[in-house]
């Protein structure tokens, strides 16, 4: 059974690094959570390394700018690794061809134009990637719904059926199914990739819980602390099928933030969770995080 803790400080001495999720743990898309920011700042002050590990489809520089806007200070983290970063590497090396159709909002255009420093060398040695209409594409890059405030995956059924009929692979830059934006729940790229798989298409995934993003995270962590071992890392997240499943699969300890996507499932008090409800809920999902906390603090 998972162990309930009151704060990150209760266990911080056991770890040298944390891989911390963003949406639902550190912010809600509109504003940062002060208690979560303070917890990460305190962890760093005692010598720990904080790597923000997110399924955002955009590259690291774009996500850092977003964090600045919503009020996450730079002293709360050391490094950022995004699903977009991991997916970019696959794109640049030809995973879905070099002529691609972009399925997603224009705000994600930076996926094709902006790269973290450690991906720039890969870019320099590869032919260019060109965005083209769907009927000219060799593959699809999916970063999300064009208008996630109003659309659902059903709106894309015809597009996905056309792509499947033509045998196009879909590169999913964000495996999340849904995310909470303030008080509104929105569909993500993972929902479209899931629909594509269900109709017989082939989707490629690079964010949590899949290995590529963890491989990149370890490389970037090694650049900061080359002696960190698997047992030194704690994965923090509110996504039971992304953050927690991914961490468990990688052999890493996990901290489940229960009052994110699963808010309200474990009783009315986010501080004193109903352990019986929690145990039943986790058993139904066949996952057992090392630790559980209501809100990150």
PDB file of C-alpha atoms in Angstrom:
ATOM      1  CA  UNK A   1       0.000   0.000   0.000  1.00  0.00           C
ATOM      2  CA  UNK A   2       1.208   3.485  -0.856  1.00  0.00           C
ATOM      3  CA  UNK A   3       2.484   5.609   2.035  1.00  0.00           C
ATOM      4  CA  UNK A   4       0.677   8.878   2.732  1.00  0.00           C
ATOM      5  CA  UNK A   5       2.867  11.918   3.413  1.00  0.00           C
ATOM      6  CA  UNK A   6       1.992  15.457   4.467  1.00  0.00           C
ATOM      7  CA  UNK A   7       4.761  17.261   2.585  1.00  0.00           C
ATOM      8  CA  UNK A   8       7.704  16.665   0.265  1.00  0.00           C
ATOM      9  CA  UNK A   9       9.982  17.598   3.172  1.00  0.00           C
ATOM     10  CA  UNK A  10       8.921  14.381   4.917  1.00  0.00           C
ATOM     11  CA  UNK A  11      10.941  12.333   2.422  1.00  0.00           C
ATOM     12  CA  UNK A  12      13.215  14.833   0.668  1.00  0.00           C
ATOM     13  CA  UNK A  13      16.337  13.623   2.471  1.00  0.00           C
ATOM     14  CA  UNK A  14      15.928  10.239   0.755  1.00  0.00           C
ATOM     15  CA  UNK A  15      16.330  11.660  -2.775  1.00  0.00           C
ATOM     16  CA  UNK A  16      18.837  13.688  -4.755  1.00  0.00           C
ATOM     17  CA  UNK A  17      16.546  14.535  -7.652  1.00  0.00           C
ATOM     18  CA  UNK A  18      12.871  14.809  -8.478  1.00  0.00           C
ATOM     19  CA  UNK A  19      11.153  14.517 -11.847  1.00  0.00           C
ATOM     20  CA  UNK A  20       8.130  16.744 -11.260  1.00  0.00           C
ATOM     21  CA  UNK A  21       5.068  17.054 -13.471  1.00  0.00           C
ATOM     22  CA  UNK A  22       3.669  20.520 -14.251  1.00  0.00           C
ATOM     23  CA  UNK A  23      -0.098  20.636 -14.899  1.00  0.00           C
ATOM     24  CA  UNK A  24      -2.008  19.555 -11.804  1.00  0.00           C
ATOM     25  CA  UNK A  25       1.089  19.550  -9.599  1.00  0.00           C
ATOM     26  CA  UNK A  26       2.882  22.864 -10.049  1.00  0.00           C
ATOM     27  CA  UNK A  27       0.207  24.911 -11.854  1.00  0.00           C
ATOM     28  CA  UNK A  28      -3.278  24.675 -13.372  1.00  0.00           C
ATOM     29  CA  UNK A  29      -2.493  26.313 -16.698  1.00  0.00           C
ATOM     30  CA  UNK A  30      -3.374  29.759 -15.405  1.00  0.00           C
ATOM     31  CA  UNK A  31      -1.346  30.232 -12.219  1.00  0.00           C
ATOM     32  CA  UNK A  32       1.327  28.531 -10.160  1.00  0.00           C
ATOM     33  CA  UNK A  33       0.508  26.762  -6.895  1.00  0.00           C
ATOM     34  CA  UNK A  34       2.480  28.629  -4.184  1.00  0.00           C
ATOM     35  CA  UNK A  35       2.813  25.613  -1.874  1.00  0.00           C
ATOM     36  CA  UNK A  36       4.198  23.457  -4.693  1.00  0.00           C
ATOM     37  CA  UNK A  37       6.676  26.158  -5.714  1.00  0.00           C
ATOM     38  CA  UNK A  38       7.827  26.473  -2.103  1.00  0.00           C
ATOM     39  CA  UNK A  39       8.277  22.697  -1.793  1.00  0.00           C
ATOM     40  CA  UNK A  40      10.544  22.554  -4.846  1.00  0.00           C
ATOM     41  CA  UNK A  41      12.503  25.627  -3.730  1.00  0.00           C
ATOM     42  CA  UNK A  42      13.098  24.005  -0.348  1.00  0.00           C
ATOM     43  CA  UNK A  43      14.221  20.757  -1.988  1.00  0.00           C
ATOM     44  CA  UNK A  44      16.772  22.646  -4.075  1.00  0.00           C
ATOM     45  CA  UNK A  45      18.017  24.628  -1.075  1.00  0.00           C
ATOM     46  CA  UNK A  46      18.954  21.390   0.660  1.00  0.00           C
ATOM     47  CA  UNK A  47      20.994  20.347  -2.384  1.00  0.00           C
ATOM     48  CA  UNK A  48      18.424  18.481  -4.463  1.00  0.00           C
ATOM     49  CA  UNK A  49      17.992  18.774  -8.220  1.00  0.00           C
ATOM     50  CA  UNK A  50      14.560  19.546  -9.671  1.00  0.00           C
ATOM     51  CA  UNK A  51      13.830  18.467 -13.222  1.00  0.00           C
ATOM     52  CA  UNK A  52      10.401  19.461 -14.502  1.00  0.00           C
ATOM     53  CA  UNK A  53       9.112  16.579 -16.627  1.00  0.00           C
ATOM     54  CA  UNK A  54       6.066  17.498 -18.684  1.00  0.00           C
ATOM     55  CA  UNK A  55       3.969  16.064 -21.477  1.00  0.00           C
ATOM     56  CA  UNK A  56       3.678  19.524 -23.027  1.00  0.00           C
ATOM     57  CA  UNK A  57       4.053  19.132 -26.812  1.00  0.00           C
ATOM     58  CA  UNK A  58       6.130  22.292 -27.109  1.00  0.00           C
ATOM     59  CA  UNK A  59       9.940  22.397 -26.774  1.00  0.00           C
ATOM     60  CA  UNK A  60      11.734  23.401 -23.595  1.00  0.00           C
ATOM     61  CA  UNK A  61      12.286  27.116 -24.455  1.00  0.00           C
ATOM     62  CA  UNK A  62       8.570  27.606 -25.107  1.00  0.00           C
ATOM     63  CA  UNK A  63       7.579  25.884 -21.846  1.00  0.00           C
ATOM     64  CA  UNK A  64      10.048  27.975 -19.850  1.00  0.00           C
ATOM     65  CA  UNK A  65       8.420  31.120 -21.231  1.00  0.00           C
ATOM     66  CA  UNK A  66       4.994  29.795 -20.220  1.00  0.00           C
ATOM     67  CA  UNK A  67       6.269  29.089 -16.704  1.00  0.00           C
ATOM     68  CA  UNK A  68       7.512  32.676 -16.501  1.00  0.00           C
ATOM     69  CA  UNK A  69       4.086  33.991 -17.486  1.00  0.00           C
ATOM     70  CA  UNK A  70       2.157  31.976 -14.900  1.00  0.00           C
ATOM     71  CA  UNK A  71       4.593  32.733 -12.105  1.00  0.00           C
ATOM     72  CA  UNK A  72       6.884  29.725 -11.613  1.00  0.00           C
ATOM     73  CA  UNK A  73      10.226  31.247 -10.532  1.00  0.00           C
ATOM     74  CA  UNK A  74      13.478  29.937 -11.942  1.00  0.00           C
ATOM     75  CA  UNK A  75      14.779  29.040  -8.493  1.00  0.00           C
ATOM     76  CA  UNK A  76      12.098  26.320  -8.259  1.00  0.00           C
ATOM     77  CA  UNK A  77      13.795  24.124 -10.875  1.00  0.00           C
ATOM     78  CA  UNK A  78      17.116  23.255 -12.525  1.00  0.00           C
ATOM     79  CA  UNK A  79      16.023  21.770 -15.839  1.00  0.00           C
ATOM     80  CA  UNK A  80      12.973  21.153 -18.021  1.00  0.00           C
ATOM     81  CA  UNK A  81      12.261  18.124 -20.202  1.00  0.00           C
ATOM     82  CA  UNK A  82       9.167  18.061 -22.398  1.00  0.00           C
ATOM     83  CA  UNK A  83       7.354  15.455 -24.431  1.00  0.00           C
ATOM     84  CA  UNK A  84       7.854  17.907 -27.275  1.00  0.00           C
ATOM     85  CA  UNK A  85      11.636  17.642 -26.868  1.00  0.00           C
ATOM     86  CA  UNK A  86      11.545  13.840 -27.055  1.00  0.00           C
ATOM     87  CA  UNK A  87       9.130  13.881 -29.990  1.00  0.00           C
ATOM     88  CA  UNK A  88      11.244  16.444 -31.843  1.00  0.00           C
ATOM     89  CA  UNK A  89      14.201  14.078 -31.823  1.00  0.00           C
ATOM     90  CA  UNK A  90      12.056  11.379 -33.426  1.00  0.00           C
ATOM     91  CA  UNK A  91      10.681  13.841 -35.969  1.00  0.00           C
ATOM     92  CA  UNK A  92      14.108  15.132 -36.954  1.00  0.00           C
ATOM     93  CA  UNK A  93      15.394  11.605 -37.496  1.00  0.00           C
ATOM     94  CA  UNK A  94      12.511  10.737 -39.847  1.00  0.00           C
ATOM     95  CA  UNK A  95      10.120   8.717 -37.659  1.00  0.00           C
ATOM     96  CA  UNK A  96       7.069   9.824 -39.700  1.00  0.00           C
ATOM     97  CA  UNK A  97       8.752  11.105 -42.837  1.00  0.00           C
ATOM     98  CA  UNK A  98       9.963  14.563 -43.766  1.00  0.00           C
ATOM     99  CA  UNK A  99       6.729  15.958 -45.233  1.00  0.00           C
ATOM    100  CA  UNK A 100       4.259  16.108 -42.363  1.00  0.00           C
ATOM    101  CA  UNK A 101       0.763  17.344 -41.655  1.00  0.00           C
ATOM    102  CA  UNK A 102       0.491  19.273 -38.390  1.00  0.00           C
ATOM    103  CA  UNK A 103      -2.609  18.358 -36.410  1.00  0.00           C
ATOM    104  CA  UNK A 104      -2.792  20.977 -33.681  1.00  0.00           C
ATOM    105  CA  UNK A 105      -3.137  24.683 -32.882  1.00  0.00           C
ATOM    106  CA  UNK A 106      -0.941  27.371 -34.388  1.00  0.00           C
ATOM    107  CA  UNK A 107       0.340  28.164 -30.878  1.00  0.00           C
ATOM    108  CA  UNK A 108       2.315  24.889 -31.124  1.00  0.00           C
ATOM    109  CA  UNK A 109       4.191  26.054 -34.242  1.00  0.00           C
ATOM    110  CA  UNK A 110       7.335  26.308 -32.085  1.00  0.00           C
ATOM    111  CA  UNK A 111       7.492  22.498 -32.216  1.00  0.00           C
ATOM    112  CA  UNK A 112       8.816  22.901 -35.782  1.00  0.00           C
ATOM    113  CA  UNK A 113      10.962  25.998 -35.303  1.00  0.00           C
ATOM    114  CA  UNK A 114      12.488  25.999 -31.817  1.00  0.00           C
ATOM    115  CA  UNK A 115      14.774  23.434 -30.222  1.00  0.00           C
ATOM    116  CA  UNK A 116      16.576  22.885 -26.944  1.00  0.00           C
ATOM    117  CA  UNK A 117      20.353  23.250 -27.186  1.00  0.00           C
ATOM    118  CA  UNK A 118      21.040  19.509 -27.024  1.00  0.00           C
ATOM    119  CA  UNK A 119      18.791  18.894 -30.060  1.00  0.00           C
ATOM    120  CA  UNK A 120      20.332  21.567 -32.260  1.00  0.00           C
ATOM    121  CA  UNK A 121      23.196  19.308 -33.376  1.00  0.00           C
ATOM    122  CA  UNK A 122      20.674  16.675 -34.487  1.00  0.00           C
ATOM    123  CA  UNK A 123      18.804  19.322 -36.467  1.00  0.00           C
ATOM    124  CA  UNK A 124      21.975  20.484 -38.200  1.00  0.00           C
ATOM    125  CA  UNK A 125      22.704  17.030 -39.592  1.00  0.00           C
ATOM    126  CA  UNK A 126      19.254  16.196 -40.958  1.00  0.00           C
ATOM    127  CA  UNK A 127      17.229  17.280 -44.027  1.00  0.00           C
ATOM    128  CA  UNK A 128      14.471  19.815 -43.276  1.00  0.00           C
ATOM    129  CA  UNK A 129      11.002  18.901 -42.071  1.00  0.00           C
ATOM    130  CA  UNK A 130       8.267  20.506 -44.193  1.00  0.00           C
ATOM    131  CA  UNK A 131       4.660  21.055 -43.115  1.00  0.00           C
ATOM    132  CA  UNK A 132       2.247  20.154 -45.921  1.00  0.00           C
ATOM    133  CA  UNK A 133      -1.511  19.569 -46.403  1.00  0.00           C
ATOM    134  CA  UNK A 134      -2.831  16.194 -45.290  1.00  0.00           C
ATOM    135  CA  UNK A 135      -3.165  14.843 -48.851  1.00  0.00           C
ATOM    136  CA  UNK A 136       0.563  15.472 -49.452  1.00  0.00           C
ATOM    137  CA  UNK A 137       1.835  14.197 -46.109  1.00  0.00           C
ATOM    138  CA  UNK A 138       4.058  11.210 -45.346  1.00  0.00           C
ATOM    139  CA  UNK A 139       3.009  11.320 -41.695  1.00  0.00           C
ATOM    140  CA  UNK A 140       1.172  13.323 -39.045  1.00  0.00           C
ATOM    141  CA  UNK A 141       2.531  15.332 -36.121  1.00  0.00           C
ATOM    142  CA  UNK A 142      -0.196  15.714 -33.506  1.00  0.00           C
ATOM    143  CA  UNK A 143       0.317  18.339 -30.816  1.00  0.00           C
ATOM    144  CA  UNK A 144      -3.335  18.656 -29.814  1.00  0.00           C
ATOM    145  CA  UNK A 145      -6.768  19.783 -30.935  1.00  0.00           C
ATOM    146  CA  UNK A 146      -6.905  22.964 -33.006  1.00  0.00           C
ATOM    147  CA  UNK A 147      -9.438  24.456 -30.572  1.00  0.00           C
ATOM    148  CA  UNK A 148      -9.336  22.463 -27.349  1.00  0.00           C
ATOM    149  CA  UNK A 149     -11.799  24.817 -25.661  1.00  0.00           C
ATOM    150  CA  UNK A 150     -14.665  23.672 -27.878  1.00  0.00           C
ATOM    151  CA  UNK A 151     -13.629  20.538 -29.795  1.00  0.00           C
ATOM    152  CA  UNK A 152     -13.559  16.834 -28.921  1.00  0.00           C
ATOM    153  CA  UNK A 153     -11.811  13.875 -30.606  1.00  0.00           C
ATOM    154  CA  UNK A 154     -15.054  13.062 -32.428  1.00  0.00           C
ATOM    155  CA  UNK A 155     -14.579  16.249 -34.485  1.00  0.00           C
ATOM    156  CA  UNK A 156     -11.459  14.650 -36.005  1.00  0.00           C
ATOM    157  CA  UNK A 157     -12.910  11.289 -36.964  1.00  0.00           C
ATOM    158  CA  UNK A 158     -12.976  12.014 -40.728  1.00  0.00           C
ATOM    159  CA  UNK A 159      -9.409  13.359 -40.694  1.00  0.00           C
ATOM    160  CA  UNK A 160      -8.115  10.350 -38.781  1.00  0.00           C
ATOM    161  CA  UNK A 161      -9.967   7.879 -40.992  1.00  0.00           C
ATOM    162  CA  UNK A 162      -8.446   9.484 -44.082  1.00  0.00           C
ATOM    163  CA  UNK A 163      -4.965   9.257 -42.539  1.00  0.00           C
ATOM    164  CA  UNK A 164      -5.486   5.639 -41.507  1.00  0.00           C
ATOM    165  CA  UNK A 165      -6.701   4.707 -45.007  1.00  0.00           C
ATOM    166  CA  UNK A 166      -3.494   6.189 -46.422  1.00  0.00           C
ATOM    167  CA  UNK A 167      -1.295   4.366 -43.912  1.00  0.00           C
ATOM    168  CA  UNK A 168       0.109   7.478 -42.222  1.00  0.00           C
ATOM    169  CA  UNK A 169       1.888   7.148 -38.895  1.00  0.00           C
ATOM    170  CA  UNK A 170       0.877   9.658 -36.218  1.00  0.00           C
ATOM    171  CA  UNK A 171       3.590  11.120 -34.005  1.00  0.00           C
ATOM    172  CA  UNK A 172       1.908  12.054 -30.711  1.00  0.00           C
ATOM    173  CA  UNK A 173       3.766  14.921 -29.046  1.00  0.00           C
ATOM    174  CA  UNK A 174       1.656  14.763 -25.862  1.00  0.00           C
ATOM    175  CA  UNK A 175       0.300  11.399 -24.616  1.00  0.00           C
ATOM    176  CA  UNK A 176      -2.000  13.057 -22.044  1.00  0.00           C
ATOM    177  CA  UNK A 177      -5.676  12.332 -22.675  1.00  0.00           C
ATOM    178  CA  UNK A 178      -7.063  15.306 -20.718  1.00  0.00           C
ATOM    179  CA  UNK A 179      -5.743  18.210 -18.671  1.00  0.00           C
ATOM    180  CA  UNK A 180      -7.401  20.706 -16.339  1.00  0.00           C
ATOM    181  CA  UNK A 181      -7.113  24.323 -17.501  1.00  0.00           C
ATOM    182  CA  UNK A 182      -8.299  26.309 -14.520  1.00  0.00           C
ATOM    183  CA  UNK A 183     -11.668  24.717 -13.775  1.00  0.00           C
ATOM    184  CA  UNK A 184     -12.207  23.366 -17.313  1.00  0.00           C
ATOM    185  CA  UNK A 185     -11.147  19.898 -18.504  1.00  0.00           C
ATOM    186  CA  UNK A 186      -9.654  19.843 -22.009  1.00  0.00           C
ATOM    187  CA  UNK A 187      -8.698  17.062 -24.427  1.00  0.00           C
ATOM    188  CA  UNK A 188      -5.027  16.663 -25.372  1.00  0.00           C
ATOM    189  CA  UNK A 189      -3.122  15.091 -28.263  1.00  0.00           C
ATOM    190  CA  UNK A 190      -3.195  11.712 -26.513  1.00  0.00           C
ATOM    191  CA  UNK A 191      -6.972  11.581 -26.947  1.00  0.00           C
ATOM    192  CA  UNK A 192      -6.574  11.910 -30.720  1.00  0.00           C
ATOM    193  CA  UNK A 193      -3.778   9.328 -30.808  1.00  0.00           C
ATOM    194  CA  UNK A 194      -5.922   6.963 -28.757  1.00  0.00           C
ATOM    195  CA  UNK A 195      -8.804   7.398 -31.216  1.00  0.00           C
ATOM    196  CA  UNK A 196      -6.394   6.761 -34.111  1.00  0.00           C
ATOM    197  CA  UNK A 197      -5.151   3.547 -32.506  1.00  0.00           C
ATOM    198  CA  UNK A 198      -8.718   2.367 -31.898  1.00  0.00           C
ATOM    199  CA  UNK A 199      -9.590   2.746 -35.583  1.00  0.00           C
ATOM    200  CA  UNK A 200      -6.514   0.756 -36.623  1.00  0.00           C
ATOM    201  CA  UNK A 201      -3.989   3.544 -37.186  1.00  0.00           C
ATOM    202  CA  UNK A 202      -0.440   3.580 -35.816  1.00  0.00           C
ATOM    203  CA  UNK A 203       0.542   6.182 -33.220  1.00  0.00           C
ATOM    204  CA  UNK A 204       4.056   6.780 -31.890  1.00  0.00           C
ATOM    205  CA  UNK A 205       4.397   8.123 -28.328  1.00  0.00           C
ATOM    206  CA  UNK A 206       7.334   9.954 -26.737  1.00  0.00           C
ATOM    207  CA  UNK A 207       6.045  11.473 -23.487  1.00  0.00           C
ATOM    208  CA  UNK A 208       5.135   9.862 -20.168  1.00  0.00           C
ATOM    209  CA  UNK A 209       4.664   6.930 -19.563  1.00  0.00           C
ATOM    210  CA  UNK A 210       6.809   5.932 -22.563  1.00  0.00           C
ATOM    211  CA  UNK A 211      10.605   5.418 -22.331  1.00  0.00           C
ATOM    212  CA  UNK A 212      11.923   8.161 -24.693  1.00  0.00           C
ATOM    213  CA  UNK A 213      11.129  11.061 -22.356  1.00  0.00           C
ATOM    214  CA  UNK A 214      12.779   9.285 -19.421  1.00  0.00           C
ATOM    215  CA  UNK A 215      15.881   8.560 -21.487  1.00  0.00           C
ATOM    216  CA  UNK A 216      16.134  12.269 -22.293  1.00  0.00           C
ATOM    217  CA  UNK A 217      15.459  13.209 -18.662  1.00  0.00           C
ATOM    218  CA  UNK A 218      18.284  10.976 -17.457  1.00  0.00           C
ATOM    219  CA  UNK A 219      20.681  12.477 -19.984  1.00  0.00           C
ATOM    220  CA  UNK A 220      19.845  15.990 -18.868  1.00  0.00           C
ATOM    221  CA  UNK A 221      20.007  15.018 -15.202  1.00  0.00           C
ATOM    222  CA  UNK A 222      23.424  13.450 -15.801  1.00  0.00           C
ATOM    223  CA  UNK A 223      24.649  16.780 -17.166  1.00  0.00           C
ATOM    224  CA  UNK A 224      23.700  18.322 -13.807  1.00  0.00           C
ATOM    225  CA  UNK A 225      24.530  15.434 -11.456  1.00  0.00           C
ATOM    226  CA  UNK A 226      26.381  12.604 -13.157  1.00  0.00           C
ATOM    227  CA  UNK A 227      26.421  10.456  -9.997  1.00  0.00           C
ATOM    228  CA  UNK A 228      22.625  10.309  -9.505  1.00  0.00           C
ATOM    229  CA  UNK A 229      21.276   6.753  -9.511  1.00  0.00           C
ATOM    230  CA  UNK A 230      17.777   5.415 -10.114  1.00  0.00           C
ATOM    231  CA  UNK A 231      17.194   5.034  -6.371  1.00  0.00           C
ATOM    232  CA  UNK A 232      18.000   8.739  -5.933  1.00  0.00           C
ATOM    233  CA  UNK A 233      15.099   9.894  -8.148  1.00  0.00           C
ATOM    234  CA  UNK A 234      11.490  10.546  -7.130  1.00  0.00           C
ATOM    235  CA  UNK A 235       8.841  10.990  -9.859  1.00  0.00           C
ATOM    236  CA  UNK A 236       6.028  13.375  -8.853  1.00  0.00           C
ATOM    237  CA  UNK A 237       2.745  13.593 -10.747  1.00  0.00           C
ATOM    238  CA  UNK A 238      -1.052  13.548 -10.687  1.00  0.00           C
ATOM    239  CA  UNK A 239      -1.480  11.342 -13.775  1.00  0.00           C
ATOM    240  CA  UNK A 240      -1.830   7.752 -12.589  1.00  0.00           C
ATOM    241  CA  UNK A 241      -1.474   6.356 -16.123  1.00  0.00           C
ATOM    242  CA  UNK A 242       1.287   8.760 -17.200  1.00  0.00           C
ATOM    243  CA  UNK A 243       3.396  10.048 -14.301  1.00  0.00           C
ATOM    244  CA  UNK A 244       2.972   7.066 -11.998  1.00  0.00           C
ATOM    245  CA  UNK A 245       2.859   4.254 -14.565  1.00  0.00           C
ATOM    246  CA  UNK A 246       5.889   5.750 -16.299  1.00  0.00           C
ATOM    247  CA  UNK A 247       7.914   6.083 -13.114  1.00  0.00           C
ATOM    248  CA  UNK A 248       7.061   2.542 -11.993  1.00  0.00           C
ATOM    249  CA  UNK A 249       8.018   1.140 -15.417  1.00  0.00           C
ATOM    250  CA  UNK A 250      11.378   2.908 -15.177  1.00  0.00           C
ATOM    251  CA  UNK A 251      12.050   1.437 -11.722  1.00  0.00           C
ATOM    252  CA  UNK A 252      11.790   4.831 -10.007  1.00  0.00           C
ATOM    253  CA  UNK A 253      10.010   5.790  -6.806  1.00  0.00           C
ATOM    254  CA  UNK A 254       6.792   7.737  -7.362  1.00  0.00           C
ATOM    255  CA  UNK A 255       4.751  10.358  -5.497  1.00  0.00           C
ATOM    256  CA  UNK A 256       1.095  10.479  -6.534  1.00  0.00           C
ATOM    257  CA  UNK A 257      -0.523  13.920  -6.192  1.00  0.00           C
ATOM    258  CA  UNK A 258      -4.087  12.784  -5.581  1.00  0.00           C
ATOM    259  CA  UNK A 259      -5.899  16.117  -5.807  1.00  0.00           C
ATOM    260  CA  UNK A 260      -5.004  16.792  -9.437  1.00  0.00           C
ATOM    261  CA  UNK A 261      -6.800  14.837 -12.151  1.00  0.00           C
ATOM    262  CA  UNK A 262      -8.313  12.535  -9.508  1.00  0.00           C
ATOM    263  CA  UNK A 263      -9.457  15.344  -7.196  1.00  0.00           C
ATOM    264  CA  UNK A 264     -12.399  14.430  -4.987  1.00  0.00           C
ATOM    265  CA  UNK A 265     -12.027  10.668  -5.424  1.00  0.00           C
ATOM    266  CA  UNK A 266     -10.624  10.154  -1.919  1.00  0.00           C
ATOM    267  CA  UNK A 267     -13.019  12.052   0.310  1.00  0.00           C
ATOM    268  CA  UNK A 268     -13.723  15.748   0.948  1.00  0.00           C
ATOM    269  CA  UNK A 269     -10.479  16.532   2.804  1.00  0.00           C
ATOM    270  CA  UNK A 270      -7.423  16.781   0.516  1.00  0.00           C
ATOM    271  CA  UNK A 271      -5.129  16.728   3.553  1.00  0.00           C
ATOM    272  CA  UNK A 272      -6.617  13.687   5.298  1.00  0.00           C
ATOM    273  CA  UNK A 273      -7.366  11.319   2.442  1.00  0.00           C
ATOM    274  CA  UNK A 274      -9.718   8.381   2.890  1.00  0.00           C
ATOM    275  CA  UNK A 275      -7.200   5.551   2.744  1.00  0.00           C
ATOM    276  CA  UNK A 276      -9.840   2.902   2.007  1.00  0.00           C
ATOM    277  CA  UNK A 277     -11.089   4.816  -1.041  1.00  0.00           C
ATOM    278  CA  UNK A 278      -7.504   5.388  -2.157  1.00  0.00           C
ATOM    279  CA  UNK A 279      -6.611   1.709  -1.839  1.00  0.00           C
ATOM    280  CA  UNK A 280      -9.680   0.618  -3.825  1.00  0.00           C
ATOM    281  CA  UNK A 281      -9.029   3.222  -6.533  1.00  0.00           C
ATOM    282  CA  UNK A 282      -5.378   2.252  -6.950  1.00  0.00           C
ATOM    283  CA  UNK A 283      -6.173  -1.469  -6.935  1.00  0.00           C
ATOM    284  CA  UNK A 284      -8.669  -0.960  -9.761  1.00  0.00           C
ATOM    285  CA  UNK A 285      -5.866   0.616 -11.812  1.00  0.00           C
ATOM    286  CA  UNK A 286      -3.295  -1.978 -10.748  1.00  0.00           C
ATOM    287  CA  UNK A 287      -0.789   0.666  -9.769  1.00  0.00           C
ATOM    288  CA  UNK A 288       0.775   1.336  -6.380  1.00  0.00           C
ATOM    289  CA  UNK A 289       2.777   4.576  -6.093  1.00  0.00           C
ATOM    290  CA  UNK A 290       5.524   4.614  -3.498  1.00  0.00           C
ATOM    291  CA  UNK A 291       4.025   7.698  -1.858  1.00  0.00           C
ATOM    292  CA  UNK A 292       0.809   9.713  -2.030  1.00  0.00           C
ATOM    293  CA  UNK A 293       0.073  13.337  -1.109  1.00  0.00           C
ATOM    294  CA  UNK A 294      -3.055  15.480  -1.528  1.00  0.00           C
ATOM    295  CA  UNK A 295      -1.419  18.600  -2.984  1.00  0.00           C
ATOM    296  CA  UNK A 296       2.292  19.030  -3.572  1.00  0.00           C
ATOM    297  CA  UNK A 297       3.674  21.090  -0.707  1.00  0.00           C
TER     298      UNK A 297
END
